[in-house]
Amino acid sequence: GSIQSCLDLWRAALRGSLYISLIRDEVLPIHKVTEEAFGSIKGYGKRIADIKECKEHALTHSGQLHRGRRNFLRNAVREMEAVLANEPGLLGPKVVYVFMALSFCRDEVTWLCRHSEHVSKSKNPEDFSDSHLAELLFLMEELRHLLRRHQNVLQRYYVQYLSQFDALVLSDIIQDLTVCPEEESVIMSSFVSSLSALSVKQVDQKEKFEFSGLRLDWFRLQAYTSVSKAPLQLRETPDVAKVMNLIVFHTKMLDSVEELILETSDLSIFCVYIPLLEKLFASTMEEPSMLRYAIAFPLLCADFSHATHSLCPEEYPHLRNCALGLCSKLLEDIARQASSCILDTCAEQHNLSEQLLPKHCAATISKARNKRARKAASKKGEPEREKPGAESHRKNRSLVTNLDKLHLTLTELCWTLNYVPSFLVFKHTVTPVEYLSSQLETSLNRALVRLAQASPGSTEIARPSEVLAGAQAYATFLVSLMHRVGLDTGRLLRNVLLQQTQPLDAAGEQTLTTLYSNWYLESLLRQTSMGTIVFSPGMRAFVSLPKEGEPTFSAEEYSDVSEMRALAELLGPYGIKFLSDNLMWHITSQMVELKKLVTENMDVLVQIRSNFYQVEQMAALLPRLTATENVLKRMTIIGEILWFRALAQEGLQDVFTNHCPFLMGPIECLKEFVTPDMDIKVTLSIFELATAAGSPCDIDPALVTAFSNLKKDGSSPEEEYKVACLLLVFVAVSLPLLATDPSSVYTSEIDGYNNNIHCLAKAIIQVSAALFTVYNKNIESHLKEFLMPETESTQRLDSGLPNKEFTGVTGLS
């Protein structure tokens, strides 16, 4: 204890650290243990004072010392990595410095693990945490990657080094030995011969090197020359030891690079410091300049496999689950933040594209018109609206917009996700980009739904054309992501848009299909049935009738040709089919009520059907009918629903023709081969195919399917057929009532009637075609039968005969 150099080393060790590792997270407080040890020895009171002084110094300055070391290593290793990446040939002569750098970095990281976990009270707690540790871990990974990538360079260099230098030096040293027993001479001669036989061709032919035997012989030689009374004493020939140790290191550059990497840079200690790892990762994600290095933490999980041991196999499943779970969690956090940044950028792009929508040009047109008419300028208080593109004009590039910040953050996150295409964790292949794809798929589904919702919880909905423009803006930006990260955006968009054509997405949440189907059924068509919206054949849209004192709702903005095309573009064939199925459900509900009304008036309708040419009997029978207005109203509702479905089908046909003309042509051609004599099943199959593509058909297969499911269990087909025939009779004799309705007035602006009675024709034709297809009857003959009573009733109306038989008819129930 009196040697000053030893005392200086001892004090330096006590001042540099507070704890040393025993095994994994078990640490030893060196000051406490040393103080207890010296306390039991007499005469060492001065040393106890030194220990206390060193402990105080360590608490005060060791954290700052090691923080400075980490800062130095970050800069030095960054420069080393840049030089070696640019000149990989330097790896050969300078590889020892690479391993030294890895070892220094590992020591600092493990020191931080030990002390940040166990130092609870400190004057400077920031010295025991490091938000920039991710960069150091990343640089270690870069150096390891360089060693693995350029292993061929190392092998070429050290093959020549061993054969052309080490072998010659070792041979000269052996010849200079004064005493060399035969066995030792044989071993050393084999060293020289093995090294001299090496050549660069072996590297070019990718032969596998194996020098474990040579290193074992050197170990055996050390044993021979280290025993007492050995003829050749190793301590007397230090040059042999120096050269052989150098040769051992050089041989490891040929066959054991991976083992050296593990020996100098293993960070499996983090498997017992999971909370610390998560804390460091969280601080990294909060530091914008460190985002690009965040991938170092998931890559660190691959080192956990080095903590396993063959003598303790029961730990393997636990460590594997821990590594895979932590790696997945970290990648999900990175992907979640990247996904959020991507969608925020998409929202900004959507806001920019929304400024180009036609609805925003009205103010500009009005201003230009007023200027042309030389009207007075507007008041000073009225702000002037900026034109689209004004955000691109900047007087100073230092002005950073929100979009600039998002792009910068997104670039850093994409860089970290794209650093490696995949890596192994406990023999499981982990692909970082797939985590981003999964997060984006879920988030994008919700974002598209939010585009359609005017506000959460409200019944208002955005126009399909606006949602389509927003979706296109989102898709355009997502496609540009392919240049930043290896993401299959085509597959992502196909998956998301396909899910939007279904009632629920993969997460079980509502989609655009559900939103628009519910809105068109519950809002637009419900108001149409109430008389506030009418169908305009000329405009091919539903039009709102303005009413005083009520807010106007422009139904044409949601149902014209362009909106139906946009709706078909968003929902696709699957979504339009779902919408059609819901429409069919409402039609069948009306048919159920109509059949009930027919059943109530069965006897009267049977007599009318057989006596509609007898004026006296008809005059007596017609007043006995009940709920005639109800019949007309329900048939009108069916006609309105069918017209809306026809508009949606037309939109689908336009979209399908535009996207798949090579499919639409054969479908139309196949439809032309349908004849009345063809088997009805074949006909319906062809019509179903055509309807799926939006092409109109004489017989609606969806109506046929819906009406087929309406058959009552206890009724015979003949009774059902009879009800269908009487329904047409009921409608035919009720039509003259429309002449007495004051709202049955033709309006040229909408090319129709304010009470939508022009929708009756479509309802009668399509319902008749579907009903008699179900019962396998001739459609044309039954429509002629419908025209007979209808014509007779109309002629009596035209001849001026009194219609007293219709007085006292019940209203809509």
Short mmCIF file of C-alpha atoms in Angstrom, two decimals, residues 180-543:
data_model
loop_
_atom_site.label_atom_id
_atom_site.label_comp_id
_atom_site.label_asym_id
_atom_site.label_seq_id
_atom_site.Cartn_x
_atom_site.Cartn_y
_atom_site.Cartn_z
CA CYS A 180 14.14 -25.49 -28.47
CA PRO A 181 12.99 -28.99 -27.53
CA GLU A 182 11.70 -31.22 -30.27
CA GLU A 183 8.02 -31.10 -29.31
CA GLU A 184 7.98 -27.31 -29.02
CA SER A 185 9.92 -27.07 -32.28
CA VAL A 186 7.33 -29.22 -34.08
CA ILE A 187 4.48 -27.02 -32.84
CA MET A 188 6.18 -23.77 -33.83
CA SER A 189 7.23 -25.17 -37.21
CA SER A 190 3.60 -26.12 -37.86
CA PHE A 191 2.68 -22.49 -37.11
CA VAL A 192 5.06 -21.25 -39.79
CA SER A 193 4.00 -23.82 -42.38
CA SER A 194 0.25 -23.17 -41.79
CA LEU A 195 0.68 -19.42 -42.11
CA SER A 196 2.96 -19.61 -45.15
CA ALA A 197 0.39 -21.74 -47.02
CA LEU A 198 -2.24 -18.97 -46.94
CA SER A 199 -3.04 -17.11 -50.20
CA VAL A 200 -5.46 -14.50 -51.50
CA LYS A 201 -7.03 -17.10 -53.81
CA GLN A 202 -8.65 -18.71 -50.78
CA VAL A 203 -10.47 -15.44 -50.09
CA ASP A 204 -11.52 -15.08 -53.73
CA GLN A 205 -12.86 -18.64 -53.73
CA LYS A 206 -14.70 -17.91 -50.44
CA GLU A 207 -13.07 -20.76 -48.58
CA LYS A 208 -13.96 -21.03 -44.92
CA PHE A 209 -11.00 -20.38 -42.63
CA GLU A 210 -10.54 -22.37 -39.43
CA PHE A 211 -7.68 -21.49 -37.06
CA SER A 212 -9.05 -22.85 -33.80
CA GLY A 213 -6.50 -25.68 -34.00
CA LEU A 214 -3.62 -23.23 -34.33
CA ARG A 215 -4.84 -21.22 -31.34
CA LEU A 216 -5.22 -24.43 -29.32
CA ASP A 217 -1.64 -25.41 -30.19
CA TRP A 218 -0.47 -22.01 -28.99
CA PHE A 219 -2.33 -22.58 -25.73
CA ARG A 220 -0.62 -25.98 -25.44
CA LEU A 221 2.77 -24.40 -26.15
CA GLN A 222 2.21 -21.84 -23.40
CA ALA A 223 1.48 -24.67 -20.99
CA TYR A 224 4.68 -26.52 -22.00
CA THR A 225 6.85 -23.44 -21.62
CA SER A 226 5.34 -22.16 -18.37
CA VAL A 227 6.01 -25.10 -16.07
CA SER A 228 9.02 -25.13 -13.82
CA LYS A 229 12.23 -26.76 -15.12
CA ALA A 230 11.01 -26.51 -18.72
CA PRO A 231 13.95 -26.38 -21.19
CA LEU A 232 12.28 -23.47 -23.02
CA GLN A 233 10.95 -20.81 -20.64
CA LEU A 234 8.37 -18.47 -22.19
CA ARG A 235 9.28 -15.64 -19.81
CA GLU A 236 12.82 -15.72 -21.18
CA THR A 237 11.62 -15.35 -24.81
CA PRO A 238 8.99 -12.57 -24.70
CA ASP A 239 9.24 -12.03 -28.47
CA VAL A 240 7.61 -15.40 -29.08
CA ALA A 241 4.66 -14.44 -26.90
CA LYS A 242 4.30 -11.05 -28.55
CA VAL A 243 4.35 -12.40 -32.09
CA MET A 244 2.06 -15.32 -31.31
CA ASN A 245 -0.49 -13.13 -29.56
CA LEU A 246 -0.42 -10.88 -32.61
CA ILE A 247 -0.87 -13.90 -34.90
CA VAL A 248 -3.81 -15.11 -32.81
CA PHE A 249 -5.52 -11.73 -33.24
CA HIS A 250 -4.81 -11.76 -36.98
CA THR A 251 -6.25 -15.25 -37.38
CA LYS A 252 -9.40 -14.14 -35.61
CA MET A 253 -9.81 -11.53 -38.34
CA LEU A 254 -10.20 -14.43 -40.75
CA ASP A 255 -12.55 -16.77 -38.94
CA SER A 256 -13.87 -15.09 -35.76
CA VAL A 257 -14.88 -11.53 -36.59
CA GLU A 258 -18.39 -12.09 -35.28
CA GLU A 259 -17.04 -13.40 -31.97
CA LEU A 260 -14.83 -10.32 -31.59
CA ILE A 261 -17.78 -8.05 -32.37
CA LEU A 262 -19.77 -9.81 -29.67
CA GLU A 263 -16.87 -9.65 -27.23
CA THR A 264 -16.32 -5.91 -27.66
CA SER A 265 -19.85 -4.57 -28.18
CA ASP A 266 -22.34 -6.92 -26.56
CA LEU A 267 -25.19 -4.94 -24.96
CA SER A 268 -27.31 -7.86 -23.78
CA ILE A 269 -27.16 -6.32 -20.30
CA PHE A 270 -30.20 -4.26 -21.33
CA CYS A 271 -32.34 -7.40 -21.03
CA VAL A 272 -32.32 -6.80 -17.24
CA TYR A 273 -32.72 -3.03 -17.55
CA ILE A 274 -35.96 -2.91 -19.54
CA PRO A 275 -37.46 0.13 -17.69
CA LEU A 276 -34.28 2.09 -18.32
CA LEU A 277 -34.31 1.12 -22.00
CA GLU A 278 -37.93 2.28 -22.34
CA LYS A 279 -37.09 5.53 -20.55
CA LEU A 280 -34.14 6.21 -22.87
CA PHE A 281 -36.31 5.39 -25.89
CA ALA A 282 -39.05 7.76 -24.73
CA SER A 283 -36.55 10.60 -24.30
CA THR A 284 -35.19 9.88 -27.77
CA MET A 285 -38.65 10.11 -29.35
CA GLU A 286 -39.11 13.51 -27.70
CA GLU A 287 -35.85 14.84 -29.14
CA PRO A 288 -36.31 15.77 -32.85
CA SER A 289 -32.59 15.56 -33.63
CA MET A 290 -32.44 11.97 -32.29
CA LEU A 291 -35.43 10.54 -34.19
CA ARG A 292 -33.27 9.14 -36.97
CA TYR A 293 -31.33 7.06 -34.45
CA ALA A 294 -34.41 5.56 -32.74
CA ILE A 295 -34.04 2.31 -34.68
CA ALA A 296 -31.01 1.53 -32.50
CA PHE A 297 -33.29 0.49 -29.64
CA PRO A 298 -35.22 -2.21 -31.56
CA LEU A 299 -31.92 -3.44 -33.03
CA LEU A 300 -30.60 -3.68 -29.48
CA CYS A 301 -33.19 -6.38 -28.74
CA ALA A 302 -31.29 -8.72 -31.07
CA ASP A 303 -28.43 -8.76 -28.51
CA PHE A 304 -30.70 -10.31 -25.89
CA SER A 305 -30.03 -13.74 -27.40
CA HIS A 306 -26.41 -13.44 -26.20
CA ALA A 307 -27.63 -13.46 -22.59
CA THR A 308 -28.75 -17.09 -22.89
CA HIS A 309 -26.59 -19.98 -21.75
CA SER A 310 -26.64 -23.67 -22.62
CA LEU A 311 -26.54 -24.60 -18.93
CA CYS A 312 -29.72 -22.59 -18.26
CA PRO A 313 -32.12 -23.45 -21.10
CA GLU A 314 -35.22 -22.53 -19.08
CA GLU A 315 -34.32 -18.84 -19.54
CA TYR A 316 -34.51 -19.03 -23.31
CA PRO A 317 -38.33 -18.73 -23.70
CA HIS A 318 -38.47 -15.85 -21.21
CA LEU A 319 -35.69 -13.90 -22.90
CA ARG A 320 -37.15 -14.62 -26.34
CA ASN A 321 -40.60 -13.36 -25.37
CA CYS A 322 -39.07 -10.34 -23.65
CA ALA A 323 -36.94 -9.44 -26.69
CA LEU A 324 -39.72 -9.95 -29.23
CA GLY A 325 -42.31 -8.12 -27.13
CA LEU A 326 -40.03 -5.16 -26.44
CA CYS A 327 -38.87 -4.97 -30.07
CA SER A 328 -42.47 -5.02 -31.29
CA LYS A 329 -43.49 -2.36 -28.78
CA LEU A 330 -40.64 -0.02 -29.73
CA LEU A 331 -41.31 -0.41 -33.46
CA GLU A 332 -45.01 0.18 -32.90
CA ASP A 333 -44.22 3.43 -31.08
CA ILE A 334 -41.97 4.58 -33.92
CA ALA A 335 -44.55 3.55 -36.52
CA ARG A 336 -47.35 5.22 -34.55
CA GLN A 337 -45.51 8.52 -34.45
CA ALA A 338 -44.59 8.22 -38.13
CA SER A 339 -48.19 7.39 -39.01
CA SER A 340 -49.45 10.38 -37.04
CA CYS A 341 -46.95 12.63 -38.82
CA ILE A 342 -47.93 11.22 -42.22
CA LEU A 343 -51.64 11.78 -41.61
CA ASP A 344 -51.01 15.31 -40.31
CA THR A 345 -49.11 16.02 -43.51
CA CYS A 346 -51.93 14.46 -45.54
CA ALA A 347 -54.40 16.72 -43.72
CA GLU A 348 -52.28 19.76 -44.64
CA GLN A 349 -52.19 18.62 -48.26
CA HIS A 350 -55.95 18.09 -48.13
CA ASN A 351 -56.45 21.64 -46.87
CA LEU A 352 -54.39 22.94 -49.78
CA SER A 353 -56.29 20.85 -52.33
CA GLU A 354 -59.62 21.89 -50.79
CA GLN A 355 -58.85 25.51 -51.71
CA LEU A 356 -59.08 24.43 -55.36
CA LEU A 357 -62.63 23.07 -55.07
CA PRO A 358 -65.21 24.80 -57.31
CA LYS A 359 -67.25 25.96 -54.31
CA HIS A 360 -64.49 28.39 -53.31
CA CYS A 361 -64.36 30.20 -56.67
CA ALA A 362 -67.70 31.99 -56.22
CA ALA A 363 -66.15 34.84 -54.22
CA THR A 364 -63.40 35.29 -56.80
CA ILE A 365 -65.90 35.33 -59.68
CA SER A 366 -68.13 37.79 -57.84
CA LYS A 367 -65.19 40.08 -57.15
CA ALA A 368 -64.08 40.01 -60.77
CA ARG A 369 -67.63 40.71 -61.95
CA ASN A 370 -68.02 43.67 -59.59
CA LYS A 371 -64.68 45.03 -60.73
CA ARG A 372 -65.74 44.72 -64.34
CA ALA A 373 -68.99 46.48 -63.54
CA ARG A 374 -66.97 49.21 -61.76
CA LYS A 375 -68.84 48.89 -58.53
CA ALA A 376 -67.69 50.49 -55.31
CA ALA A 377 -64.90 48.78 -53.49
CA SER A 378 -65.73 46.70 -50.44
CA LYS A 379 -65.28 47.99 -46.92
CA LYS A 380 -61.81 48.07 -45.44
CA GLY A 381 -62.84 45.74 -42.64
CA GLU A 382 -63.55 42.88 -45.05
CA PRO A 383 -60.44 40.67 -45.26
CA GLU A 384 -59.20 39.71 -48.67
CA ARG A 385 -59.09 35.98 -49.26
CA GLU A 386 -55.71 34.61 -50.23
CA LYS A 387 -55.54 32.74 -53.50
CA PRO A 388 -54.38 29.12 -53.56
CA GLY A 389 -50.61 28.94 -53.80
CA ALA A 390 -49.95 32.03 -51.68
CA GLU A 391 -48.36 29.80 -49.02
CA SER A 392 -45.47 29.05 -51.41
CA HIS A 393 -44.32 32.68 -51.58
CA ARG A 394 -41.83 33.49 -48.81
CA LYS A 395 -39.69 36.54 -48.27
CA ASN A 396 -37.41 34.72 -45.86
CA ARG A 397 -36.57 31.01 -46.03
CA SER A 398 -35.96 30.97 -42.28
CA LEU A 399 -39.72 31.20 -41.80
CA VAL A 400 -40.73 27.64 -41.06
CA THR A 401 -44.32 26.56 -41.64
CA ASN A 402 -46.12 23.69 -39.96
CA LEU A 403 -45.80 21.69 -43.18
CA ASP A 404 -42.01 22.21 -43.13
CA LYS A 405 -41.81 20.87 -39.58
CA LEU A 406 -43.92 17.86 -40.50
CA HIS A 407 -41.76 17.09 -43.52
CA LEU A 408 -38.58 17.33 -41.45
CA THR A 409 -39.95 15.06 -38.72
CA LEU A 410 -41.30 12.62 -41.28
CA THR A 411 -37.93 12.49 -43.06
CA GLU A 412 -36.19 11.57 -39.80
CA LEU A 413 -38.76 8.89 -38.93
CA CYS A 414 -38.71 7.41 -42.42
CA TRP A 415 -34.92 7.35 -42.29
CA THR A 416 -34.93 5.30 -39.10
CA LEU A 417 -37.63 2.90 -40.36
CA ASN A 418 -35.81 2.44 -43.65
CA TYR A 419 -32.38 1.86 -42.06
CA VAL A 420 -32.63 -1.92 -42.33
CA PRO A 421 -35.16 -3.88 -44.40
CA SER A 422 -35.28 -6.60 -41.73
CA PHE A 423 -33.30 -8.06 -38.85
CA LEU A 424 -33.35 -11.17 -36.69
CA VAL A 425 -34.44 -11.36 -33.06
CA PHE A 426 -34.21 -14.89 -31.63
CA LYS A 427 -34.49 -16.38 -35.16
CA HIS A 428 -37.60 -14.28 -35.86
CA THR A 429 -37.42 -11.92 -38.83
CA VAL A 430 -38.59 -8.42 -37.93
CA THR A 431 -39.53 -5.98 -40.72
CA PRO A 432 -39.83 -2.37 -39.44
CA VAL A 433 -41.73 -1.06 -42.46
CA GLU A 434 -44.54 -3.57 -41.90
CA TYR A 435 -45.26 -1.92 -38.54
CA LEU A 436 -45.68 1.40 -40.33
CA SER A 437 -47.92 -0.23 -42.92
CA SER A 438 -50.12 -1.75 -40.20
CA GLN A 439 -50.40 1.54 -38.29
CA LEU A 440 -51.12 3.50 -41.47
CA GLU A 441 -53.85 1.09 -42.52
CA THR A 442 -55.76 1.59 -39.27
CA SER A 443 -55.18 5.35 -39.10
CA LEU A 444 -55.99 5.94 -42.77
CA ASN A 445 -59.32 4.14 -42.43
CA ARG A 446 -60.28 6.48 -39.59
CA ALA A 447 -58.99 9.53 -41.47
CA LEU A 448 -61.13 8.77 -44.53
CA VAL A 449 -64.20 8.39 -42.34
CA ARG A 450 -63.42 11.72 -40.67
CA LEU A 451 -63.33 13.36 -44.10
CA ALA A 452 -66.97 12.41 -44.60
CA GLN A 453 -68.11 13.53 -41.17
CA ALA A 454 -68.74 17.27 -40.94
CA SER A 455 -68.31 17.05 -37.17
CA PRO A 456 -68.23 14.11 -34.74
CA GLY A 457 -71.70 13.03 -33.68
CA SER A 458 -73.57 15.25 -36.18
CA THR A 459 -75.94 14.00 -38.90
CA GLU A 460 -74.36 16.23 -41.53
CA ILE A 461 -72.09 14.63 -44.07
CA ALA A 462 -69.66 15.90 -46.67
CA ARG A 463 -70.43 15.67 -50.36
CA PRO A 464 -68.96 12.58 -52.04
CA SER A 465 -67.00 14.72 -54.51
CA GLU A 466 -65.31 16.59 -51.65
CA VAL A 467 -64.45 13.34 -49.87
CA LEU A 468 -63.11 11.91 -53.13
CA ALA A 469 -60.92 15.00 -53.65
CA GLY A 470 -59.62 14.62 -50.08
CA ALA A 471 -58.96 10.90 -50.57
CA GLN A 472 -57.05 11.66 -53.77
CA ALA A 473 -54.94 14.25 -51.92
CA TYR A 474 -54.16 11.64 -49.25
CA ALA A 475 -53.31 9.03 -51.87
CA THR A 476 -51.06 11.41 -53.82
CA PHE A 477 -48.96 12.16 -50.75
CA LEU A 478 -48.83 8.50 -49.68
CA VAL A 479 -47.54 7.52 -53.12
CA SER A 480 -44.73 10.07 -52.70
CA LEU A 481 -43.68 8.20 -49.54
CA MET A 482 -42.25 5.43 -51.72
CA HIS A 483 -39.22 7.69 -52.30
CA ARG A 484 -38.57 7.99 -48.55
CA VAL A 485 -39.37 4.60 -47.09
CA GLY A 486 -39.67 1.11 -48.55
CA LEU A 487 -43.43 1.07 -48.11
CA ASP A 488 -45.73 -0.67 -50.59
CA THR A 489 -48.20 2.22 -50.80
CA GLY A 490 -50.08 0.56 -53.64
CA ARG A 491 -50.94 -2.42 -51.46
CA LEU A 492 -51.72 -0.12 -48.53
CA LEU A 493 -54.16 2.01 -50.53
CA ARG A 494 -55.81 -1.04 -52.08
CA ASN A 495 -56.36 -2.59 -48.66
CA VAL A 496 -57.75 0.61 -47.14
CA LEU A 497 -60.03 1.51 -50.05
CA LEU A 498 -61.27 -2.07 -50.28
CA GLN A 499 -62.14 -2.01 -46.57
CA GLN A 500 -64.08 1.22 -47.15
CA THR A 501 -66.33 -0.66 -49.57
CA GLN A 502 -67.41 -3.00 -46.75
CA PRO A 503 -69.87 -2.23 -43.91
CA LEU A 504 -67.06 -2.48 -41.32
CA ASP A 505 -63.29 -2.25 -41.64
CA ALA A 506 -60.73 -4.69 -40.23
CA ALA A 507 -60.93 -2.99 -36.83
CA GLY A 508 -64.72 -3.34 -36.70
CA GLU A 509 -65.36 0.39 -37.17
CA GLN A 510 -67.83 1.99 -39.58
CA THR A 511 -66.72 2.89 -43.09
CA LEU A 512 -67.67 5.33 -45.83
CA THR A 513 -70.06 2.70 -47.16
CA THR A 514 -71.96 2.58 -43.87
CA LEU A 515 -71.97 6.36 -43.45
CA TYR A 516 -73.27 7.16 -46.91
CA SER A 517 -75.74 4.26 -47.01
CA ASN A 518 -77.28 5.39 -43.72
CA TRP A 519 -77.32 9.06 -44.71
CA TYR A 520 -78.92 8.58 -48.11
CA LEU A 521 -81.54 6.28 -46.64
CA GLU A 522 -82.28 8.14 -43.43
CA SER A 523 -81.91 11.72 -44.64
CA LEU A 524 -82.31 12.14 -48.39
CA LEU A 525 -84.85 9.41 -49.19
CA ARG A 526 -86.79 9.97 -45.96
CA GLN A 527 -87.23 13.64 -46.82
CA THR A 528 -88.16 12.61 -50.35
CA SER A 529 -90.96 10.42 -49.02
CA MET A 530 -92.14 13.37 -46.89
CA GLY A 531 -92.41 15.59 -49.96
CA THR A 532 -89.63 18.08 -49.22
CA ILE A 533 -87.40 16.62 -51.96
CA VAL A 534 -88.48 15.63 -55.46
CA PHE A 535 -86.80 13.65 -58.21
CA SER A 536 -85.99 15.63 -61.37
CA PRO A 537 -85.75 13.43 -64.48
CA GLY A 538 -84.36 16.33 -66.49
CA MET A 539 -81.55 17.09 -64.04
CA ARG A 540 -81.07 13.41 -63.19
CA ALA A 541 -80.97 14.36 -59.52
CA PHE A 542 -83.11 14.82 -56.44
CA VAL A 543 -84.01 18.49 -55.87
#
